[in-house]
Every structure is written in C-alpha cells, then in structure tokens.
PDB file of C-alpha atoms in Angstrom:
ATOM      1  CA  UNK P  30      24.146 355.874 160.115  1.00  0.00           C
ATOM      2  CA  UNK P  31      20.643 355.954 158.815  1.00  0.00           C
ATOM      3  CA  UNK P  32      17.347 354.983 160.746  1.00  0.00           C
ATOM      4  CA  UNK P  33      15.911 351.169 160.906  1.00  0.00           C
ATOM      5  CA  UNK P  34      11.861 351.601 160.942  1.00  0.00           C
ATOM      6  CA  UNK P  35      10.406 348.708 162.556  1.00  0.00           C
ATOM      7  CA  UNK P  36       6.974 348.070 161.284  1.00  0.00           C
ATOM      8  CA  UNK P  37       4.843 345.945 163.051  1.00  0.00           C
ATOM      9  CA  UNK P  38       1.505 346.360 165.244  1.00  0.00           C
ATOM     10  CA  UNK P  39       2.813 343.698 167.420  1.00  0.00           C
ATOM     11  CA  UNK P  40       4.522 345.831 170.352  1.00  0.00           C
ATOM     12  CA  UNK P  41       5.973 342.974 171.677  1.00  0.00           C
ATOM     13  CA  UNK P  42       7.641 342.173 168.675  1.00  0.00           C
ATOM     14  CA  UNK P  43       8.925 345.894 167.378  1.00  0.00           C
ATOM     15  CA  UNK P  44      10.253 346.311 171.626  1.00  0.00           C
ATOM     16  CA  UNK P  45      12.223 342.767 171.229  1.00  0.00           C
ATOM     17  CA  UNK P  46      13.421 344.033 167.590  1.00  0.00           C
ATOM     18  CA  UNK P  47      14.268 347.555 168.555  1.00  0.00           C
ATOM     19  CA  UNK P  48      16.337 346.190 171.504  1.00  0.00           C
ATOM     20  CA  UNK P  49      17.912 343.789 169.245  1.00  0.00           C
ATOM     21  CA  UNK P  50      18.832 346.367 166.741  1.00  0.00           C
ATOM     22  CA  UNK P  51      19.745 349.166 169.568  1.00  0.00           C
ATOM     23  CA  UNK P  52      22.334 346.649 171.274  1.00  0.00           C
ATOM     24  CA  UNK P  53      24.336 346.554 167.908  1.00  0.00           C
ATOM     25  CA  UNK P  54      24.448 350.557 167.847  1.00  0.00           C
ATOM     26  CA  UNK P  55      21.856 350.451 164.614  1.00  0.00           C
ATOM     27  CA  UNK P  56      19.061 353.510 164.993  1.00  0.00           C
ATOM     28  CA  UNK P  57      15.661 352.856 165.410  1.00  0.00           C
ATOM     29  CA  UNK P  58      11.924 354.013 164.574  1.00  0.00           C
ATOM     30  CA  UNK P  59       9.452 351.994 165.660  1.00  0.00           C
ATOM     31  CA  UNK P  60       6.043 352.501 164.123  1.00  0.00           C
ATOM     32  CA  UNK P  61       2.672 350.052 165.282  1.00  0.00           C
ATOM     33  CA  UNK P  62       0.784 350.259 161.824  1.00  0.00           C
ATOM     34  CA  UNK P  63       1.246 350.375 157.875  1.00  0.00           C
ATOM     35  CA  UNK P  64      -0.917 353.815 158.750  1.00  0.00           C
ATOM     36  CA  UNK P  65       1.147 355.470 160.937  1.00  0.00           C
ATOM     37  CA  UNK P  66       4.336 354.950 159.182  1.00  0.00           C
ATOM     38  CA  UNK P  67       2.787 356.181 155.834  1.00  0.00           C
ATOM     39  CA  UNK P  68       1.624 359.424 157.454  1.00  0.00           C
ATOM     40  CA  UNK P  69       5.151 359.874 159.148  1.00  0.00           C
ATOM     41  CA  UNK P  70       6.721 359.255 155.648  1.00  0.00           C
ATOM     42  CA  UNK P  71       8.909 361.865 153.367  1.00  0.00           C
ATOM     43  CA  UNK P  72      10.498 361.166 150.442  1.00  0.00           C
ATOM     44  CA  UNK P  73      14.056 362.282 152.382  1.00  0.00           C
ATOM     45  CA  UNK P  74      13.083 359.585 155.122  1.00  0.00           C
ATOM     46  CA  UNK P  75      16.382 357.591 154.874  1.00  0.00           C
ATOM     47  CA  UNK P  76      17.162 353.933 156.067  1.00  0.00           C
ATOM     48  CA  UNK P  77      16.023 350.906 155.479  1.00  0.00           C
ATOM     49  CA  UNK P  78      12.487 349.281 156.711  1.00  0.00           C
ATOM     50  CA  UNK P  79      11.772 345.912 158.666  1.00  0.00           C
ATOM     51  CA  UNK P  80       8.232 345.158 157.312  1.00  0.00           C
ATOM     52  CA  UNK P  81       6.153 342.430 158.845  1.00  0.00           C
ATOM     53  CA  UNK P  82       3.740 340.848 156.138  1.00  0.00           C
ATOM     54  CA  UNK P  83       0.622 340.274 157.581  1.00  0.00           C
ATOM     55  CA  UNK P  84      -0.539 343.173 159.961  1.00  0.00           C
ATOM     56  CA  UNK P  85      -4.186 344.757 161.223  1.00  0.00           C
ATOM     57  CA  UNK P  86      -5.416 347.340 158.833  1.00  0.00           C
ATOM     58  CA  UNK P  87      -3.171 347.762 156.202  1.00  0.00           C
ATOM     59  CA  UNK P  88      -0.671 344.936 155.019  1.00  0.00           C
ATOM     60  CA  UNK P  89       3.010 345.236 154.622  1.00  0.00           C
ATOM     61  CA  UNK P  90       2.491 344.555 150.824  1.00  0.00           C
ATOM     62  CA  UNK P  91       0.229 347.316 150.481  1.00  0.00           C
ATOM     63  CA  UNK P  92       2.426 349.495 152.476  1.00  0.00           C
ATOM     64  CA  UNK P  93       4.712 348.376 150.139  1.00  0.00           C
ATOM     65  CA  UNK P  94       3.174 348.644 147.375  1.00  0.00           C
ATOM     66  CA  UNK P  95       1.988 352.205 148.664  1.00  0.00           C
ATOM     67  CA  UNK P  96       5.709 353.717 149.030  1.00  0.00           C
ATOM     68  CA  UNK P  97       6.827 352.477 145.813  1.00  0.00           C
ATOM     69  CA  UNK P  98       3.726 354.549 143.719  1.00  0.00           C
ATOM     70  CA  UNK P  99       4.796 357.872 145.836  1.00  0.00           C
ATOM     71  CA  UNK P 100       8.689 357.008 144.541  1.00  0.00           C
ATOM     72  CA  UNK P 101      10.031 355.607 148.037  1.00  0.00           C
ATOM     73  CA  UNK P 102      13.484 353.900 147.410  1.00  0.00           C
ATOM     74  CA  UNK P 103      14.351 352.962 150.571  1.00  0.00           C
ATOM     75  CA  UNK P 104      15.549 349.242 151.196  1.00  0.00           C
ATOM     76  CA  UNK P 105      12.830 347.017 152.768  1.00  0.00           C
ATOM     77  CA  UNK P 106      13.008 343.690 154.369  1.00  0.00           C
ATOM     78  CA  UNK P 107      10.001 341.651 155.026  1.00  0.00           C
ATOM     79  CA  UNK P 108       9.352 339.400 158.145  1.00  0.00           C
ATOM     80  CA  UNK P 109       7.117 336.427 157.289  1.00  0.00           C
ATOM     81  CA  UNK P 110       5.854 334.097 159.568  1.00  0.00           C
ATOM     82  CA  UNK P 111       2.704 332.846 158.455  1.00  0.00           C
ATOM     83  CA  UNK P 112       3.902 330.660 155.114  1.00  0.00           C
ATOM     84  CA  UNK P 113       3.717 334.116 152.921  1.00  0.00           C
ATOM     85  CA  UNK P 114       7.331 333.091 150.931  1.00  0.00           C
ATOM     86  CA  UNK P 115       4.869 333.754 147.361  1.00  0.00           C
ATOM     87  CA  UNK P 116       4.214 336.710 148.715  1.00  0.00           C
ATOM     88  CA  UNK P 117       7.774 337.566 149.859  1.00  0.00           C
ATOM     89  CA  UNK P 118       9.034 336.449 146.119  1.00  0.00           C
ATOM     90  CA  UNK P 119       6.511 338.798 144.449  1.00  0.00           C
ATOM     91  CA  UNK P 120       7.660 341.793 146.986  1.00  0.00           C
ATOM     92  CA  UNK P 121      11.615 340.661 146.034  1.00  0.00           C
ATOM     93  CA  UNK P 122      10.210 340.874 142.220  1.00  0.00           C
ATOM     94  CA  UNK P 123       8.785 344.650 142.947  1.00  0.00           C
ATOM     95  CA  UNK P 124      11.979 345.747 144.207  1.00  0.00           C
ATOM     96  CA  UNK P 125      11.958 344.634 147.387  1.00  0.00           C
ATOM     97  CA  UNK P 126      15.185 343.758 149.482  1.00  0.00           C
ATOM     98  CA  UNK P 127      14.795 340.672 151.347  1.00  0.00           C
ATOM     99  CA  UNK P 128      12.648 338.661 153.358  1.00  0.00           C
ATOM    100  CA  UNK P 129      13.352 336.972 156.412  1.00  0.00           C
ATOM    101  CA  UNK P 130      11.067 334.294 157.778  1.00  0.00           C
ATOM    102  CA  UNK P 131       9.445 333.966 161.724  1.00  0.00           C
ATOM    103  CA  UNK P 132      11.806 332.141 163.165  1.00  0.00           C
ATOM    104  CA  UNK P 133      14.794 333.928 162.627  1.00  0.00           C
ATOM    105  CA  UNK P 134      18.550 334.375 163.750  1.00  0.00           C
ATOM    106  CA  UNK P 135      19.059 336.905 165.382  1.00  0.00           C
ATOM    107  CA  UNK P 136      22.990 337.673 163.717  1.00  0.00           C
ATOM    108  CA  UNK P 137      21.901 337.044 160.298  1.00  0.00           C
ATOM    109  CA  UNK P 138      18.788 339.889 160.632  1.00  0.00           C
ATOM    110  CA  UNK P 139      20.921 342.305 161.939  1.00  0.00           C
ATOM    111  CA  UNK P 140      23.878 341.778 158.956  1.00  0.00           C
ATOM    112  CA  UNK P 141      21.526 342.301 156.419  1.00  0.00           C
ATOM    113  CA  UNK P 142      19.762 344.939 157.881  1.00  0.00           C
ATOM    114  CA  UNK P 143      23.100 346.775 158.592  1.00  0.00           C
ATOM    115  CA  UNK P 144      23.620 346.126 154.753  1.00  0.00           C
ATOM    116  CA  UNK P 145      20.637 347.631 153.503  1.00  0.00           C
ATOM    117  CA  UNK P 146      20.993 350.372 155.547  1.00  0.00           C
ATOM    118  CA  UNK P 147      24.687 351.289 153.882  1.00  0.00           C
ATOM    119  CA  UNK P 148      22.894 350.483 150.640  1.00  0.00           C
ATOM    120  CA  UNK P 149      20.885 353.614 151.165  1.00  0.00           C
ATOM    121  CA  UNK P 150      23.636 355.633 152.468  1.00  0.00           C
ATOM    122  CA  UNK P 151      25.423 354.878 149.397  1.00  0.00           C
ATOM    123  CA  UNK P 152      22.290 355.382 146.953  1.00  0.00           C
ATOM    124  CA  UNK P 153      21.885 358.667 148.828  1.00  0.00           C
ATOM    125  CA  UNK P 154      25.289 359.888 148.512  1.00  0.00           C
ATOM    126  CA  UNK P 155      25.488 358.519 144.835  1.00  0.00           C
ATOM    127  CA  UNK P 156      22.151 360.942 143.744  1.00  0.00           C
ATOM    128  CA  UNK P 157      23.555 363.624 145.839  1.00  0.00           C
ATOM    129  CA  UNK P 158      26.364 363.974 143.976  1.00  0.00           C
ATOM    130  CA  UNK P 159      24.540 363.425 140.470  1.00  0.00           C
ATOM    131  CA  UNK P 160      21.876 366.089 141.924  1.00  0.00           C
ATOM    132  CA  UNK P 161      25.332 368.451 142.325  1.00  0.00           C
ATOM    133  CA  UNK P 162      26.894 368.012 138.684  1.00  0.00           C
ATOM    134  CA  UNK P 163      23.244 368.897 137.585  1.00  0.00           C
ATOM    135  CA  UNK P 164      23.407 371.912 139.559  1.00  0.00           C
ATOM    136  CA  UNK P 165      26.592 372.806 137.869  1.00  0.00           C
ATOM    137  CA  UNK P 166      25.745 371.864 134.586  1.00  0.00           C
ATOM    138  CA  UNK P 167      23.046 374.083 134.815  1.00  0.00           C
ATOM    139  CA  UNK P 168      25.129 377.051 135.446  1.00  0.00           C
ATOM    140  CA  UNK P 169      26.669 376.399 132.414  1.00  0.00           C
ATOM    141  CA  UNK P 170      26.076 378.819 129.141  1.00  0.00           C
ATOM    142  CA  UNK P 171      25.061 377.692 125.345  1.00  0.00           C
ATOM    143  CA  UNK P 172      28.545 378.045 124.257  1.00  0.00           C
ATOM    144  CA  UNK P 173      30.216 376.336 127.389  1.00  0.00           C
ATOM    145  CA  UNK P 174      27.660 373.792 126.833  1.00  0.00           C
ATOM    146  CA  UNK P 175      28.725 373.682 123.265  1.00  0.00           C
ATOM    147  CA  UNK P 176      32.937 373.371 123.936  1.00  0.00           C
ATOM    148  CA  UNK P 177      32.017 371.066 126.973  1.00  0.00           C
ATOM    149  CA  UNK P 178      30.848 368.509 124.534  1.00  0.00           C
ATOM    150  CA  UNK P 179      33.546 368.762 122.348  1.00  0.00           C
ATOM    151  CA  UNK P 180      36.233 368.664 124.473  1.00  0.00           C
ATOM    152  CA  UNK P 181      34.993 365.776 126.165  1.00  0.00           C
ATOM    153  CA  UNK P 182      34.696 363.986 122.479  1.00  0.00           C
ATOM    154  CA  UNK P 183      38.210 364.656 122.782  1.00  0.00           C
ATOM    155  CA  UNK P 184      38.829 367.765 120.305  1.00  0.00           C
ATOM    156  CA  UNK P 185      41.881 369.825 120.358  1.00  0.00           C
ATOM    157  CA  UNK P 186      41.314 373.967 121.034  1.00  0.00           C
ATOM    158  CA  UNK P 187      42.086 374.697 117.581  1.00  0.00           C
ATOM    159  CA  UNK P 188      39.629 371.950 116.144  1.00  0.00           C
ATOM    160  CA  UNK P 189      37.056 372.956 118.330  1.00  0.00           C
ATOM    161  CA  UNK P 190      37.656 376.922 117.250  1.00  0.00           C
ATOM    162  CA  UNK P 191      37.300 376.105 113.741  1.00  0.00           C
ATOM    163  CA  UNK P 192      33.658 373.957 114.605  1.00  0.00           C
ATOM    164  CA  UNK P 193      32.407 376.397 116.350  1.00  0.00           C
ATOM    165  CA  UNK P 194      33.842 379.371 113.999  1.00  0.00           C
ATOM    166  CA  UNK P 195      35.244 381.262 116.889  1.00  0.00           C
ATOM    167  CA  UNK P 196      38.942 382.096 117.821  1.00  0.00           C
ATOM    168  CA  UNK P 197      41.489 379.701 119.782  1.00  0.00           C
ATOM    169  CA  UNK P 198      41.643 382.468 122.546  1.00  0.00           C
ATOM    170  CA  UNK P 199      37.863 382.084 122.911  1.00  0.00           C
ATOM    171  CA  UNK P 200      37.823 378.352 122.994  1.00  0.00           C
ATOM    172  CA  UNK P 201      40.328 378.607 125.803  1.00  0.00           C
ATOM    173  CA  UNK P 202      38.363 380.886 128.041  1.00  0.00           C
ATOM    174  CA  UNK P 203      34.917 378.888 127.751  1.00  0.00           C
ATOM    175  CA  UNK P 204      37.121 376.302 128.413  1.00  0.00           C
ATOM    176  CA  UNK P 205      38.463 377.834 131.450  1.00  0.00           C
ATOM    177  CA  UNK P 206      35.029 378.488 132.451  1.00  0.00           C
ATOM    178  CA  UNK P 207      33.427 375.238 132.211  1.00  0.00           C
ATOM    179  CA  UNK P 208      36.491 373.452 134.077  1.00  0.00           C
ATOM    180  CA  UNK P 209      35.725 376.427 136.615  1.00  0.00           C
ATOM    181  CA  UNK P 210      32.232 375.842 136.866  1.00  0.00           C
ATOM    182  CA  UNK P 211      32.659 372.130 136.695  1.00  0.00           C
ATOM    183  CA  UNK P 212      35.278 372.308 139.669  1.00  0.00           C
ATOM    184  CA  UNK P 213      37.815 370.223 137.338  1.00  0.00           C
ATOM    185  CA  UNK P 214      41.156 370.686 136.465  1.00  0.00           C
ATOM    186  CA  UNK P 215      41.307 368.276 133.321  1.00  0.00           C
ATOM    187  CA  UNK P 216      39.391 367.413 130.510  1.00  0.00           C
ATOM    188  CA  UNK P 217      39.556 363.702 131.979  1.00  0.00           C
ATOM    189  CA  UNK P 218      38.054 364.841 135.278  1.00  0.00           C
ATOM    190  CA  UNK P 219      35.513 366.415 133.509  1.00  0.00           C
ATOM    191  CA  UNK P 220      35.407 363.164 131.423  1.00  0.00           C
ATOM    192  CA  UNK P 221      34.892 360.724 134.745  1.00  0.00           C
ATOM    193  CA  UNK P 222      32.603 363.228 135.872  1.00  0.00           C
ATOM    194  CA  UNK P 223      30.005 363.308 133.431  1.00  0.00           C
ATOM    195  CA  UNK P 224      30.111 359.840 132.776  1.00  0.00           C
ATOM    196  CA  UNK P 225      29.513 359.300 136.467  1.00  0.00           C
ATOM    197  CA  UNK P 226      26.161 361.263 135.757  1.00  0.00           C
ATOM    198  CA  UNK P 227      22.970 359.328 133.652  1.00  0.00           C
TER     199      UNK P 227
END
C-alpha cells in the first residue's frame, strides 16, 4: 500500500490523524507545512495527500495549485474547517479528490482515503504498463512497425505481402518478430494490447 501524507502545521491535528490512519494499517507521512512537503516532493512520490486548507505560510490551495504545475497526480483530499466549501469546489474543479469538512467522521475519512490511495496504485500500475508497451514498441523496426499495423487492421499474410511488395515468408517472420517483441501470441493480444495504450 502507498503512503498517506498528512499536511497540516497543526501537530496536534497530523498526531491525532496519523494515529487514526496507523490504527487501520494505512502508511503515513506526516509533514507540518505546504514548504516542507514541497521540498520532500518527487514526481514518483506515490499515495494520496490529506491537505488542510488554511495553513501558516503557504496554503493548501497553493500547495495545490503548486503540485499540479510540476505534473503531480497524486489524489488529494482537503480538510476544511473554516467555511472554505468555494474553495474546496474550485480545488474539486482543478482536479482535486475530495474535501472533507472540520468536523468529521472518523470511518468515512479513512474509506475515502483508503480509496484514493488504491486510485493511485491503480493509476500507477495502469502507466506502468503503458510506459512498458512503449518500451517495446520502441524496439520495434520500420518494417515490423509497418506489418504491426496491418495485421492489427486485420490483413491476411498474403494481403499484407502484396502491400508491402515483399514475400509471404517475409511477412511471416516480421510477424514472428513483432509478436516476439510484443510478448503476444495472437494478433488479438496484440490487438487488446495496443488499444490498452493512448
């Protein structure tokens, strides 16, 4: 499981959460300022962050607002307590999570922060895998490139040969290469595959 980073320069506050969050097995980070966390922070940092709003020195929203302009994706959840729900709703517009507001319950916190932090498991795991068929794709010649994209459109060898102006047998051993390369067996794996890829 990834990493919950508790934002907030009230210690009191980020001990209570961080106990909280430790008692239902969830990591944690704890960081007292917008500053510290943003000089801590590396675009592999995974998990999810509990932001408060309103802190000394920088805000949440400019944290915020801060990680999103250096490409951080990572799931963030606001805490609100001072009446800041327009400024919650124009985080959630920006990309934002959630927001839960001072008061809260203690169950419902923890849910969603256990959600968000599968969310970037997942989103992780997803662009790993897209970062891998790039890899292979790359590895990949003109020509395999070229029977690649017409075996996925579904060609026969023999159509494809007489496209391309080359013989059957060398159809069928770029072929054999790109399903190699591609670590496929079929031209519907290869299929799913790429169209599992933007």
């Amino acid at each position: 499981m990834t990493t919950l980073h508790i934002i907030d320069d009230d210690e009191a506050i980020r001990d209570a959460l961080g106990w909280l969050f430790q008692s239902r097995s969830v990591p944690v980070a704890g960081w007292p300022s917008a500053e510290s966390f943003l000089e801590g922070w590396r675009p592999d940092t995974a998990g999810c962050l509990l932001l408060d709003i309103r802190m000394a020195g920088m805000s949440g929203l400019e944290l915020f607002d801060r990680l999103l302009a250096r490409g951080c994706r990572m799931p963030v959840i606001f805490l609100t307590g001072h009446g800041d729900v327009p400024i919650a709703v124009s985080a959630l517009k920006k990309g934002a999570r959630d927001f839960v507001e001072k008061p809260f319950n203690d169950n419902e916190l923890v849910d969603r922060v256990i959600e968000a932090l599968a969310f970037d498991a997942e989103q992780r795991e997803r662009e790993a895998g897209q970062a891998g068929v790039a890899a292979r794709l790359a590895t990949l010649t003109q020509r395999e490139r070229q029977v690649m994209e017409l075996v996925v459109a579904g060609r026969l060898n023999k159509v494809i040969a007489d496209e391309l102006g080359i013989s059957m047998r060398t159809v069928e051993v770029h072929r054999s290469h790109v399903f190699e390369k591609m670590r496929v067996k079929t031209a519907v794996e290869l299929t799913r595959l790429l169209a599992a890829t933007p």
